[in-house]
Short mmCIF file of C-alpha atoms in Angstrom, two decimals:
data_model
loop_
_atom_site.label_atom_id
_atom_site.label_comp_id
_atom_site.label_asym_id
_atom_site.label_seq_id
_atom_site.Cartn_x
_atom_site.Cartn_y
_atom_site.Cartn_z
CA GLY A 224 -0.04 0.03 -0.07
CA ARG A 225 0.82 3.59 -0.47
CA ALA A 226 2.27 5.17 2.69
CA GLU A 227 0.68 8.34 3.99
CA ARG A 228 2.90 11.42 4.59
CA CYS A 229 2.64 13.09 7.88
CA TYR A 230 4.64 15.44 10.18
CA ALA A 231 4.96 14.95 13.93
CA PRO A 232 3.45 17.91 15.98
CA THR A 233 6.22 19.96 17.48
CA GLY A 234 5.44 19.05 21.14
CA LEU A 235 5.58 15.24 20.12
CA ARG A 236 8.94 15.38 18.35
CA ARG A 237 11.65 13.36 19.89
CA PRO A 238 14.62 15.48 20.87
CA ASP A 239 16.80 13.91 17.75
CA PHE A 240 13.81 14.73 15.23
CA ASP A 241 15.27 17.07 12.61
CA GLY A 242 11.88 18.01 11.36
CA ALA A 243 12.09 16.17 8.03
CA GLU A 244 8.76 14.54 6.88
CA PHE A 245 8.54 10.79 7.38
CA GLU A 246 6.13 7.97 6.37
CA ALA A 247 3.51 6.83 8.65
CA THR A 248 3.61 3.06 8.45
CA SER A 249 1.36 0.34 9.55
CA LEU A 250 2.03 -1.23 12.73
CA THR A 251 1.98 -4.79 11.15
CA ALA A 252 4.16 -3.86 8.25
CA PRO A 253 7.88 -4.94 8.43
CA SER A 254 10.04 -2.08 9.26
CA PRO A 255 13.86 -1.73 10.20
CA GLY A 256 14.53 -1.48 13.79
CA PRO A 257 16.54 0.89 15.49
CA GLY A 258 19.92 1.79 13.60
CA GLY A 259 18.19 0.35 10.48
CA GLU A 260 18.60 -3.13 11.33
CA ARG A 261 16.03 -5.76 10.81
CA PRO A 262 14.55 -7.20 14.01
CA ASP A 263 15.39 -10.89 14.29
CA HIS A 264 11.89 -12.29 13.44
CA ALA A 265 12.48 -15.76 14.75
CA MET A 266 13.65 -14.47 18.05
CA ARG A 267 10.52 -12.07 18.28
CA THR A 268 8.19 -15.11 17.23
CA ALA A 269 9.88 -17.18 20.06
CA TRP A 270 9.27 -14.60 22.75
CA GLY A 271 5.61 -14.38 21.52
CA GLY A 272 5.25 -18.06 21.85
CA PHE A 273 6.72 -17.53 25.40
CA VAL A 274 3.91 -14.95 26.03
CA VAL A 275 1.40 -17.61 24.99
CA ALA A 276 2.85 -20.41 26.81
CA LEU A 277 3.11 -18.38 30.16
CA THR A 278 -0.74 -16.88 29.67
CA LEU A 279 -2.01 -20.46 28.97
CA ALA A 280 -0.12 -22.01 32.02
CA ALA A 281 -1.09 -19.06 34.28
CA PHE A 282 -4.84 -19.65 33.62
CA LEU A 283 -5.30 -23.20 32.41
CA GLY A 284 -6.87 -24.00 35.68
CA VAL A 285 -9.65 -21.98 34.91
CA LEU A 286 -11.07 -24.98 32.93
CA GLN A 287 -11.68 -26.79 36.05
CA ASN A 288 -14.05 -23.93 37.28
CA GLY A 289 -17.84 -24.06 36.96
CA PHE A 290 -19.89 -20.75 36.63
CA VAL A 291 -19.08 -18.30 39.21
CA TRP A 292 -20.11 -14.88 40.60
CA ASP A 293 -22.82 -13.47 38.37
CA ASP A 294 -22.78 -16.49 35.94
CA ALA A 295 -26.11 -17.63 37.62
CA ARG A 296 -27.95 -14.46 36.47
CA ASN A 297 -26.12 -14.17 33.12
CA PHE A 298 -26.24 -17.83 31.98
CA LEU A 299 -28.08 -20.41 34.34
CA THR A 300 -31.20 -18.43 34.74
CA ASN A 301 -31.07 -16.34 31.42
CA PRO A 302 -32.43 -18.35 28.12
CA ASP A 303 -32.19 -15.09 26.09
CA TYR A 304 -28.69 -15.18 24.91
CA ARG A 305 -28.66 -19.07 24.21
CA GLY A 306 -28.00 -19.28 20.46
CA LEU A 307 -27.64 -17.01 17.44
CA GLY A 308 -31.06 -16.92 16.00
CA PRO A 309 -32.78 -13.70 15.12
CA THR A 310 -34.53 -13.48 18.41
CA GLN A 311 -31.19 -14.09 20.48
CA LEU A 312 -29.60 -11.40 18.18
CA ARG A 313 -32.27 -8.95 18.59
CA TRP A 314 -31.91 -9.48 22.43
CA MET A 315 -28.31 -9.04 22.37
CA ALA A 316 -28.48 -5.94 20.28
CA THR A 317 -31.11 -4.04 22.55
CA THR A 318 -30.93 -5.40 26.00
CA PHE A 319 -29.26 -3.72 28.98
CA HIS A 320 -28.99 -6.96 31.06
CA MET A 321 -27.93 -6.04 34.67
CA GLY A 322 -27.46 -2.53 33.48
CA HIS A 323 -24.88 -2.89 30.69
CA TRP A 324 -25.15 -2.82 27.15
CA ILE A 325 -22.51 -5.30 25.66
CA PRO A 326 -23.68 -6.78 22.29
CA VAL A 327 -20.50 -8.31 21.36
CA THR A 328 -19.88 -10.03 24.59
CA TRP A 329 -23.48 -11.42 24.15
CA LEU A 330 -22.77 -12.49 20.50
CA THR A 331 -19.69 -14.40 21.75
CA LEU A 332 -21.63 -15.88 24.63
CA GLY A 333 -24.29 -17.05 22.26
CA LEU A 334 -21.56 -18.74 20.14
CA ASP A 335 -20.14 -20.35 23.20
CA HIS A 336 -23.73 -21.61 23.80
CA VAL A 337 -23.96 -23.13 20.26
CA LEU A 338 -20.63 -24.76 20.67
CA TRP A 339 -20.52 -25.96 24.18
CA GLY A 340 -24.03 -25.90 25.48
CA MET A 341 -24.07 -25.12 29.19
CA ASP A 342 -20.62 -26.64 29.96
CA PRO A 343 -18.74 -23.75 31.79
CA ARG A 344 -15.29 -25.32 30.40
CA GLY A 345 -16.39 -24.15 27.09
CA TYR A 346 -16.92 -20.62 27.98
CA HIS A 347 -13.76 -20.48 30.23
CA LEU A 348 -11.87 -21.84 27.23
CA THR A 349 -13.03 -18.98 25.04
CA GLY A 350 -12.20 -16.31 27.53
CA LEU A 351 -8.72 -17.98 27.96
CA LEU A 352 -8.09 -17.80 24.18
CA PHE A 353 -9.41 -14.31 23.84
CA HIS A 354 -7.10 -13.32 26.85
CA THR A 355 -4.00 -15.17 25.17
CA ALA A 356 -4.77 -13.36 21.75
CA THR A 357 -4.97 -10.14 23.42
CA ALA A 358 -1.56 -10.91 25.23
CA VAL A 359 0.12 -11.56 22.01
CA THR A 360 -1.30 -8.44 20.52
CA PHE A 361 -0.06 -6.48 23.17
CA TYR A 362 3.25 -8.06 22.79
CA ALA A 363 3.26 -6.91 19.10
CA LEU A 364 1.98 -3.62 19.73
CA ALA A 365 4.75 -2.94 22.54
CA CYS A 366 7.57 -4.09 19.96
CA ARG A 367 6.65 -1.68 17.54
CA LEU A 368 6.15 1.37 19.80
CA LEU A 369 9.52 0.48 21.75
CA GLU A 370 11.12 0.50 18.16
CA ARG A 371 9.61 3.95 17.54
CA GLY A 372 10.11 5.21 20.88
CA LEU A 373 13.56 4.17 21.99
CA PRO A 374 16.70 5.83 20.86
CA PRO A 375 17.83 4.64 17.39
CA ASP A 376 20.97 2.65 18.90
CA THR A 377 18.78 0.64 21.06
CA ALA A 378 19.55 -3.14 20.42
CA SER A 379 16.73 -5.17 18.86
CA LEU A 380 17.17 -7.78 21.52
CA ASN A 381 16.43 -5.22 24.38
CA ILE A 382 13.28 -3.95 22.49
CA THR A 383 12.16 -7.67 22.27
CA LEU A 384 12.86 -8.28 25.87
CA GLY A 385 11.12 -5.02 27.06
CA ALA A 386 8.07 -5.95 24.92
CA ALA A 387 7.99 -9.65 26.25
CA ALA A 388 8.31 -8.30 29.95
CA SER A 389 5.32 -5.80 29.26
CA ALA A 390 3.32 -8.32 27.79
CA ARG A 391 3.91 -10.98 30.59
CA PHE A 392 2.89 -8.28 32.99
CA PHE A 393 -0.31 -7.34 31.02
CA ALA A 394 -1.28 -11.14 30.63
CA VAL A 395 -0.70 -12.20 34.38
#
């Protein structure tokens, strides 16, 4: 794709910014790391895998739990979310169940019911997978932000380790 030209506002420029225009790139597009070096993608992938493994290991025990806290009101005594038919979708889009309007959450819970029925392990597995995906996304974003925010001579390994540490703290 075509890169968009933009300028950093004066108050947001790094001290070493020379005022020249730069290209705004996608957070997912490959880009050189500090000092123009390419980050070691195998190393970044390995540390991303570590974030996944740590997140799964920390929360795998959730699969042994039943429904807890407000689940009785949300799931056990609430047939309105169960499924993905027109009636359920209308309810999901219009309800303020227990004071909250959360249609996307209800949509995923309706899908959980289609996949798992009323087995709490399925609902917990979906939550665990969403949390793990969010932790990996956080790691990828942290890599990109640290690449752009730290001084140009920062080693790629330091950026990767900093991003992995921040993602671990986020995940756990």
